[in-house]
Amino acid sequence: MTDTTASRGRVAGKRVLITGAARGMGRSHAVRLAEEGADLILIDICRSLPELEYPLSSPEDLAETAALVEKLGRRAITAEVDVRDAAALASAVQDAVTQLGSLDAAVANAGVLTAGTWQNTTSEQWRTVVDVNLIGTWNTCAAALPHLVERGGSLVNISSAAGLKGTPLHTPYTAAKHGVVGLSRALANELAAQNIRVNTVHPTGVATGMAPASLHQLLIDERPDLAPLFANALPVIMTEAVDISNAVLYLISDEARHVTGTELKVDAGVTLR
Ligand SMILES: NC(=O)c1ccc[n+]([C@@H]2O[C@H](COP(=O)([O-])OP(=O)(O)OC[C@H]3O[C@@H](n4cnc5c(N)ncnc54)[C@H](O)[C@@H]3O)[C@@H](O)[C@H]2O)c1
């Protein structure tokens, strides 16, 4: 792709940080933004956590996302960082921004999910989920902001339908995703004067690697009465990663230049129910 082609993209020439970029929705955001002319900083932990019942990404996954971005003619800088490590994240973002020249936006997308009834939810689960999903989102905003304060920018924090609804059987996740909304609203107020927009995106279910098998089992075996809370209003079981990426693209683009403090639902109506 030539620069002329990129200049026609909806985020042409923007530089965007994405966490959790090795696979799933993070990879989809990277590809969709690259298609529209962005260069990317791609961060992921690239190893599994013992507290989770499903594996996280590998270094090969992150390299594959970078290859997909480069195939589209855009730049991709990768770093293996745990978003819980604020200092390592800030340093990796600083290095990457030095290479790219500047930063326009960040997508705090890294997240993890545990499952359990209230009786079976452990303090380790609480700490891991809040640490990654809420404090990790804060760390991502904090790593990006020093590069945005002079020139304005867009922070997109990935919450969930569970960030707006009392979704059961994963209380730490629901609490952390609600926390992402509060964090984003507060930052939106604090940063509006500097032309930095802060918004959240709220997906319904998307088929990715984030799939703790016990959640499905809990709904079938222990609490089938709660299953309707997970049903979308529109006649689809799940949505697709690209549907969420299109929302992220919009919020980063100048089309959303006056949009801040919004909770953008891409939830097939699950929060209506
Ligand atoms: N899949 C869904 O149904 C769904 C629904 C609503 C919201 N979400 C949210 O979307 C986001 C993306 O999830 P996904 O479905 O693509 O899941 P996924 O597990 O496929 O991808 C998450 C990525 O984040 C990375 N990651 C996890 N912990 C990390 C850490 N501490 N530091 C750095 N990277 C880390 C993983 O390695 C993985 O590559 C998450 O915030 C998730 O909560 C997912």
PDB file of C-alpha atoms in Angstrom, residues 55-258:
ATOM      1  CA  PRO A  55      -4.688 -20.474  27.801  1.00  0.00           C
ATOM      2  CA  LEU A  56      -3.677 -16.953  26.830  1.00  0.00           C
ATOM      3  CA  SER A  57      -1.686 -16.067  23.719  1.00  0.00           C
ATOM      4  CA  SER A  58       1.788 -17.117  22.565  1.00  0.00           C
ATOM      5  CA  PRO A  59       4.679 -15.064  21.108  1.00  0.00           C
ATOM      6  CA  GLU A  60       3.797 -16.636  17.722  1.00  0.00           C
ATOM      7  CA  ASP A  61       0.279 -15.191  17.962  1.00  0.00           C
ATOM      8  CA  LEU A  62       1.656 -11.677  18.470  1.00  0.00           C
ATOM      9  CA  ALA A  63       4.095 -12.115  15.569  1.00  0.00           C
ATOM     10  CA  GLU A  64       1.180 -13.258  13.383  1.00  0.00           C
ATOM     11  CA  THR A  65      -0.816 -10.091  14.200  1.00  0.00           C
ATOM     12  CA  ALA A  66       2.225  -7.971  13.302  1.00  0.00           C
ATOM     13  CA  ALA A  67       2.635  -9.879  10.025  1.00  0.00           C
ATOM     14  CA  LEU A  68      -1.019  -9.248   9.131  1.00  0.00           C
ATOM     15  CA  VAL A  69      -0.566  -5.504   9.771  1.00  0.00           C
ATOM     16  CA  GLU A  70       2.641  -5.385   7.738  1.00  0.00           C
ATOM     17  CA  LYS A  71       0.959  -7.239   4.865  1.00  0.00           C
ATOM     18  CA  LEU A  72      -1.391  -4.261   4.687  1.00  0.00           C
ATOM     19  CA  GLY A  73       1.593  -1.942   4.265  1.00  0.00           C
ATOM     20  CA  ARG A  74       1.464  -0.475   7.766  1.00  0.00           C
ATOM     21  CA  ARG A  75       4.051  -0.522  10.556  1.00  0.00           C
ATOM     22  CA  ALA A  76       3.733  -2.786  13.603  1.00  0.00           C
ATOM     23  CA  ILE A  77       5.917  -2.579  16.694  1.00  0.00           C
ATOM     24  CA  THR A  78       5.420  -5.427  19.161  1.00  0.00           C
ATOM     25  CA  ALA A  79       6.276  -5.867  22.828  1.00  0.00           C
ATOM     26  CA  GLU A  80       5.575  -8.703  25.265  1.00  0.00           C
ATOM     27  CA  VAL A  81       4.338  -6.917  28.370  1.00  0.00           C
ATOM     28  CA  ASP A  82       1.877  -7.726  31.168  1.00  0.00           C
ATOM     29  CA  VAL A  83      -0.516  -4.758  31.439  1.00  0.00           C
ATOM     30  CA  ARG A  84      -0.419  -5.212  35.230  1.00  0.00           C
ATOM     31  CA  ASP A  85       3.194  -3.988  35.162  1.00  0.00           C
ATOM     32  CA  ALA A  86       2.722  -0.218  34.847  1.00  0.00           C
ATOM     33  CA  ALA A  87       6.426   0.608  34.604  1.00  0.00           C
ATOM     34  CA  ALA A  88       7.169  -2.002  31.935  1.00  0.00           C
ATOM     35  CA  LEU A  89       4.124  -0.910  29.946  1.00  0.00           C
ATOM     36  CA  ALA A  90       5.036   2.789  30.085  1.00  0.00           C
ATOM     37  CA  SER A  91       8.593   1.994  29.043  1.00  0.00           C
ATOM     38  CA  ALA A  92       7.503  -0.223  26.111  1.00  0.00           C
ATOM     39  CA  VAL A  93       5.067   2.446  24.905  1.00  0.00           C
ATOM     40  CA  GLN A  94       7.749   5.135  25.230  1.00  0.00           C
ATOM     41  CA  ASP A  95      10.182   3.052  23.129  1.00  0.00           C
ATOM     42  CA  ALA A  96       7.583   2.350  20.451  1.00  0.00           C
ATOM     43  CA  VAL A  97       6.409   5.970  20.260  1.00  0.00           C
ATOM     44  CA  THR A  98      10.035   7.062  19.849  1.00  0.00           C
ATOM     45  CA  GLN A  99      10.264   4.715  16.850  1.00  0.00           C
ATOM     46  CA  LEU A 100       6.962   5.807  15.300  1.00  0.00           C
ATOM     47  CA  GLY A 101       7.310   9.506  16.087  1.00  0.00           C
ATOM     48  CA  SER A 102       4.020  10.115  17.938  1.00  0.00           C
ATOM     49  CA  LEU A 103       0.832   8.555  19.307  1.00  0.00           C
ATOM     50  CA  ASP A 104      -2.808   9.359  18.520  1.00  0.00           C
ATOM     51  CA  ALA A 105      -4.842   6.713  20.327  1.00  0.00           C
ATOM     52  CA  ALA A 106      -4.841   3.684  22.626  1.00  0.00           C
ATOM     53  CA  VAL A 107      -7.174   0.702  22.834  1.00  0.00           C
ATOM     54  CA  ALA A 108      -7.135  -0.946  26.278  1.00  0.00           C
ATOM     55  CA  ASN A 109      -8.312  -4.343  25.093  1.00  0.00           C
ATOM     56  CA  ALA A 110      -6.376  -6.902  27.184  1.00  0.00           C
ATOM     57  CA  GLY A 111      -8.711  -8.773  29.492  1.00  0.00           C
ATOM     58  CA  VAL A 112      -9.310 -12.085  31.262  1.00  0.00           C
ATOM     59  CA  LEU A 113     -12.387 -13.966  32.465  1.00  0.00           C
ATOM     60  CA  THR A 114     -12.950 -16.348  35.350  1.00  0.00           C
ATOM     61  CA  ALA A 115     -16.212 -18.144  36.075  1.00  0.00           C
ATOM     62  CA  GLY A 116     -17.901 -19.243  39.283  1.00  0.00           C
ATOM     63  CA  THR A 117     -20.943 -18.913  41.497  1.00  0.00           C
ATOM     64  CA  TRP A 118     -20.596 -16.503  44.407  1.00  0.00           C
ATOM     65  CA  GLN A 119     -19.727 -19.393  46.758  1.00  0.00           C
ATOM     66  CA  ASN A 120     -16.887 -20.568  44.532  1.00  0.00           C
ATOM     67  CA  THR A 121     -15.332 -17.254  43.582  1.00  0.00           C
ATOM     68  CA  THR A 122     -11.907 -16.899  45.185  1.00  0.00           C
ATOM     69  CA  SER A 123      -9.937 -13.861  46.266  1.00  0.00           C
ATOM     70  CA  GLU A 124      -7.255 -14.909  43.742  1.00  0.00           C
ATOM     71  CA  GLN A 125      -9.835 -14.659  40.965  1.00  0.00           C
ATOM     72  CA  TRP A 126     -10.903 -11.222  42.214  1.00  0.00           C
ATOM     73  CA  ARG A 127      -7.337  -9.968  42.325  1.00  0.00           C
ATOM     74  CA  THR A 128      -6.365 -11.322  38.901  1.00  0.00           C
ATOM     75  CA  VAL A 129      -9.464 -10.071  37.107  1.00  0.00           C
ATOM     76  CA  VAL A 130      -9.489  -6.613  38.715  1.00  0.00           C
ATOM     77  CA  ASP A 131      -5.725  -6.315  38.252  1.00  0.00           C
ATOM     78  CA  VAL A 132      -5.787  -7.114  34.516  1.00  0.00           C
ATOM     79  CA  ASN A 133      -9.171  -5.746  33.446  1.00  0.00           C
ATOM     80  CA  LEU A 134      -9.408  -2.586  35.559  1.00  0.00           C
ATOM     81  CA  ILE A 135      -5.945  -1.596  36.747  1.00  0.00           C
ATOM     82  CA  GLY A 136      -4.468  -2.848  33.449  1.00  0.00           C
ATOM     83  CA  THR A 137      -6.852  -0.511  31.612  1.00  0.00           C
ATOM     84  CA  TRP A 138      -5.746   2.350  33.835  1.00  0.00           C
ATOM     85  CA  ASN A 139      -2.077   1.438  33.238  1.00  0.00           C
ATOM     86  CA  THR A 140      -2.713   1.514  29.482  1.00  0.00           C
ATOM     87  CA  CYS A 141      -4.336   4.957  29.651  1.00  0.00           C
ATOM     88  CA  ALA A 142      -1.516   6.192  31.886  1.00  0.00           C
ATOM     89  CA  ALA A 143       1.158   4.852  29.508  1.00  0.00           C
ATOM     90  CA  ALA A 144      -0.500   6.560  26.530  1.00  0.00           C
ATOM     91  CA  LEU A 145      -1.445   9.901  28.077  1.00  0.00           C
ATOM     92  CA  PRO A 146       2.000  11.542  28.296  1.00  0.00           C
ATOM     93  CA  HIS A 147       2.132  11.185  24.494  1.00  0.00           C
ATOM     94  CA  LEU A 148      -1.353  12.627  23.956  1.00  0.00           C
ATOM     95  CA  VAL A 149      -1.559  15.639  26.271  1.00  0.00           C
ATOM     96  CA  GLU A 150       0.148  18.053  23.883  1.00  0.00           C
ATOM     97  CA  ARG A 151      -1.761  17.075  20.734  1.00  0.00           C
ATOM     98  CA  GLY A 152      -5.074  15.488  21.805  1.00  0.00           C
ATOM     99  CA  GLY A 153      -6.119  11.913  21.109  1.00  0.00           C
ATOM    100  CA  SER A 154      -8.565   9.092  21.702  1.00  0.00           C
ATOM    101  CA  LEU A 155      -8.637   6.461  24.448  1.00  0.00           C
ATOM    102  CA  VAL A 156     -10.901   3.488  23.767  1.00  0.00           C
ATOM    103  CA  ASN A 157     -11.406   1.216  26.746  1.00  0.00           C
ATOM    104  CA  ILE A 158     -12.917  -2.186  26.029  1.00  0.00           C
ATOM    105  CA  SER A 159     -15.537  -2.971  28.631  1.00  0.00           C
ATOM    106  CA  SER A 160     -18.346  -5.502  28.007  1.00  0.00           C
ATOM    107  CA  ALA A 161     -22.101  -5.879  28.098  1.00  0.00           C
ATOM    108  CA  ALA A 162     -21.168  -6.999  31.616  1.00  0.00           C
ATOM    109  CA  GLY A 163     -19.939  -3.435  32.202  1.00  0.00           C
ATOM    110  CA  LEU A 164     -23.530  -2.184  31.977  1.00  0.00           C
ATOM    111  CA  LYS A 165     -25.592  -5.152  33.164  1.00  0.00           C
ATOM    112  CA  GLY A 166     -25.455  -7.325  36.284  1.00  0.00           C
ATOM    113  CA  THR A 167     -24.167 -10.317  34.357  1.00  0.00           C
ATOM    114  CA  PRO A 168     -23.875 -13.203  36.835  1.00  0.00           C
ATOM    115  CA  LEU A 169     -21.510 -16.148  37.357  1.00  0.00           C
ATOM    116  CA  HIS A 170     -18.407 -14.005  36.870  1.00  0.00           C
ATOM    117  CA  THR A 171     -18.822 -11.285  39.476  1.00  0.00           C
ATOM    118  CA  PRO A 172     -15.193 -10.049  39.466  1.00  0.00           C
ATOM    119  CA  TYR A 173     -15.402  -9.595  35.681  1.00  0.00           C
ATOM    120  CA  THR A 174     -18.721  -7.742  35.870  1.00  0.00           C
ATOM    121  CA  ALA A 175     -17.383  -5.512  38.644  1.00  0.00           C
ATOM    122  CA  ALA A 176     -14.118  -4.758  36.829  1.00  0.00           C
ATOM    123  CA  LYS A 177     -15.919  -3.994  33.558  1.00  0.00           C
ATOM    124  CA  HIS A 178     -18.275  -1.600  35.400  1.00  0.00           C
ATOM    125  CA  GLY A 179     -15.122  -0.057  36.899  1.00  0.00           C
ATOM    126  CA  VAL A 180     -13.794   0.573  33.396  1.00  0.00           C
ATOM    127  CA  VAL A 181     -16.863   2.754  32.759  1.00  0.00           C
ATOM    128  CA  GLY A 182     -16.261   4.858  35.880  1.00  0.00           C
ATOM    129  CA  LEU A 183     -12.586   5.218  35.116  1.00  0.00           C
ATOM    130  CA  SER A 184     -13.362   6.277  31.542  1.00  0.00           C
ATOM    131  CA  ARG A 185     -16.071   8.793  32.481  1.00  0.00           C
ATOM    132  CA  ALA A 186     -13.799  10.417  35.053  1.00  0.00           C
ATOM    133  CA  LEU A 187     -10.875  10.595  32.636  1.00  0.00           C
ATOM    134  CA  ALA A 188     -13.161  11.968  29.913  1.00  0.00           C
ATOM    135  CA  ASN A 189     -14.014  14.896  32.172  1.00  0.00           C
ATOM    136  CA  GLU A 190     -10.459  15.431  33.324  1.00  0.00           C
ATOM    137  CA  LEU A 191      -8.951  15.334  29.810  1.00  0.00           C
ATOM    138  CA  ALA A 192     -11.592  17.032  27.670  1.00  0.00           C
ATOM    139  CA  ALA A 193      -9.837  20.402  27.977  1.00  0.00           C
ATOM    140  CA  GLN A 194      -6.783  18.829  26.318  1.00  0.00           C
ATOM    141  CA  ASN A 195      -8.896  17.451  23.484  1.00  0.00           C
ATOM    142  CA  ILE A 196      -8.451  13.870  24.626  1.00  0.00           C
ATOM    143  CA  ARG A 197     -11.597  11.790  24.171  1.00  0.00           C
ATOM    144  CA  VAL A 198     -12.288   8.756  26.342  1.00  0.00           C
ATOM    145  CA  ASN A 199     -14.976   6.210  25.456  1.00  0.00           C
ATOM    146  CA  THR A 200     -15.889   2.621  26.286  1.00  0.00           C
ATOM    147  CA  VAL A 201     -17.046  -0.187  23.993  1.00  0.00           C
ATOM    148  CA  HIS A 202     -19.428  -2.884  25.223  1.00  0.00           C
ATOM    149  CA  PRO A 203     -19.448  -6.122  23.210  1.00  0.00           C
ATOM    150  CA  THR A 204     -21.839  -9.006  23.676  1.00  0.00           C
ATOM    151  CA  GLY A 205     -20.360 -12.511  23.267  1.00  0.00           C
ATOM    152  CA  VAL A 206     -17.726 -12.982  20.553  1.00  0.00           C
ATOM    153  CA  ALA A 207     -16.165 -16.395  19.831  1.00  0.00           C
ATOM    154  CA  THR A 208     -12.515 -15.940  20.871  1.00  0.00           C
ATOM    155  CA  GLY A 209     -10.005 -17.782  23.040  1.00  0.00           C
ATOM    156  CA  MET A 210     -11.618 -16.184  26.115  1.00  0.00           C
ATOM    157  CA  ALA A 211     -13.702 -19.246  26.869  1.00  0.00           C
ATOM    158  CA  PRO A 212     -13.712 -20.706  30.395  1.00  0.00           C
ATOM    159  CA  ALA A 213     -15.497 -24.049  29.890  1.00  0.00           C
ATOM    160  CA  SER A 214     -16.945 -23.980  33.397  1.00  0.00           C
ATOM    161  CA  LEU A 215     -19.174 -20.972  32.586  1.00  0.00           C
ATOM    162  CA  HIS A 216     -21.126 -22.971  30.030  1.00  0.00           C
ATOM    163  CA  GLN A 217     -21.332 -25.891  32.461  1.00  0.00           C
ATOM    164  CA  LEU A 218     -22.531 -23.685  35.330  1.00  0.00           C
ATOM    165  CA  LEU A 219     -25.365 -22.389  33.163  1.00  0.00           C
ATOM    166  CA  ILE A 220     -26.410 -25.877  32.139  1.00  0.00           C
ATOM    167  CA  ASP A 221     -25.935 -27.744  35.430  1.00  0.00           C
ATOM    168  CA  GLU A 222     -26.407 -25.234  38.242  1.00  0.00           C
ATOM    169  CA  ARG A 223     -28.185 -22.085  37.106  1.00  0.00           C
ATOM    170  CA  PRO A 224     -30.194 -22.651  33.897  1.00  0.00           C
ATOM    171  CA  ASP A 225     -32.572 -19.983  35.251  1.00  0.00           C
ATOM    172  CA  LEU A 226     -29.853 -17.387  34.515  1.00  0.00           C
ATOM    173  CA  ALA A 227     -29.317 -18.409  30.871  1.00  0.00           C
ATOM    174  CA  PRO A 228     -31.838 -15.862  29.483  1.00  0.00           C
ATOM    175  CA  LEU A 229     -29.644 -13.038  30.831  1.00  0.00           C
ATOM    176  CA  PHE A 230     -27.008 -14.030  28.268  1.00  0.00           C
ATOM    177  CA  ALA A 231     -29.411 -14.062  25.290  1.00  0.00           C
ATOM    178  CA  ASN A 232     -29.125 -11.301  22.679  1.00  0.00           C
ATOM    179  CA  ALA A 233     -32.238  -9.428  21.551  1.00  0.00           C
ATOM    180  CA  LEU A 234     -31.212  -9.615  17.890  1.00  0.00           C
ATOM    181  CA  PRO A 235     -31.415 -13.139  16.421  1.00  0.00           C
ATOM    182  CA  VAL A 236     -27.688 -13.933  16.675  1.00  0.00           C
ATOM    183  CA  ILE A 237     -25.995 -16.136  19.273  1.00  0.00           C
ATOM    184  CA  MET A 238     -22.758 -14.154  19.099  1.00  0.00           C
ATOM    185  CA  THR A 239     -21.393 -11.153  17.277  1.00  0.00           C
ATOM    186  CA  GLU A 240     -18.094 -11.097  15.377  1.00  0.00           C
ATOM    187  CA  ALA A 241     -14.788  -9.466  16.263  1.00  0.00           C
ATOM    188  CA  VAL A 242     -14.938  -7.149  13.248  1.00  0.00           C
ATOM    189  CA  ASP A 243     -18.214  -5.662  14.506  1.00  0.00           C
ATOM    190  CA  ILE A 244     -16.396  -4.533  17.641  1.00  0.00           C
ATOM    191  CA  SER A 245     -13.379  -3.373  15.607  1.00  0.00           C
ATOM    192  CA  ASN A 246     -15.639  -1.144  13.498  1.00  0.00           C
ATOM    193  CA  ALA A 247     -16.800   0.589  16.690  1.00  0.00           C
ATOM    194  CA  VAL A 248     -13.179   1.029  17.815  1.00  0.00           C
ATOM    195  CA  LEU A 249     -12.293   2.401  14.372  1.00  0.00           C
ATOM    196  CA  TYR A 250     -15.101   4.956  14.559  1.00  0.00           C
ATOM    197  CA  LEU A 251     -14.095   6.150  18.039  1.00  0.00           C
ATOM    198  CA  ILE A 252     -10.464   6.608  16.975  1.00  0.00           C
ATOM    199  CA  SER A 253     -11.333   8.304  13.686  1.00  0.00           C
ATOM    200  CA  ASP A 254     -12.028  12.019  13.334  1.00  0.00           C
ATOM    201  CA  GLU A 255     -15.642  11.073  12.563  1.00  0.00           C
ATOM    202  CA  ALA A 256     -15.969  10.840  16.361  1.00  0.00           C
ATOM    203  CA  ARG A 257     -14.113  14.092  17.050  1.00  0.00           C
ATOM    204  CA  HIS A 258     -16.879  15.374  19.320  1.00  0.00           C
TER     205      HIS A 258
END
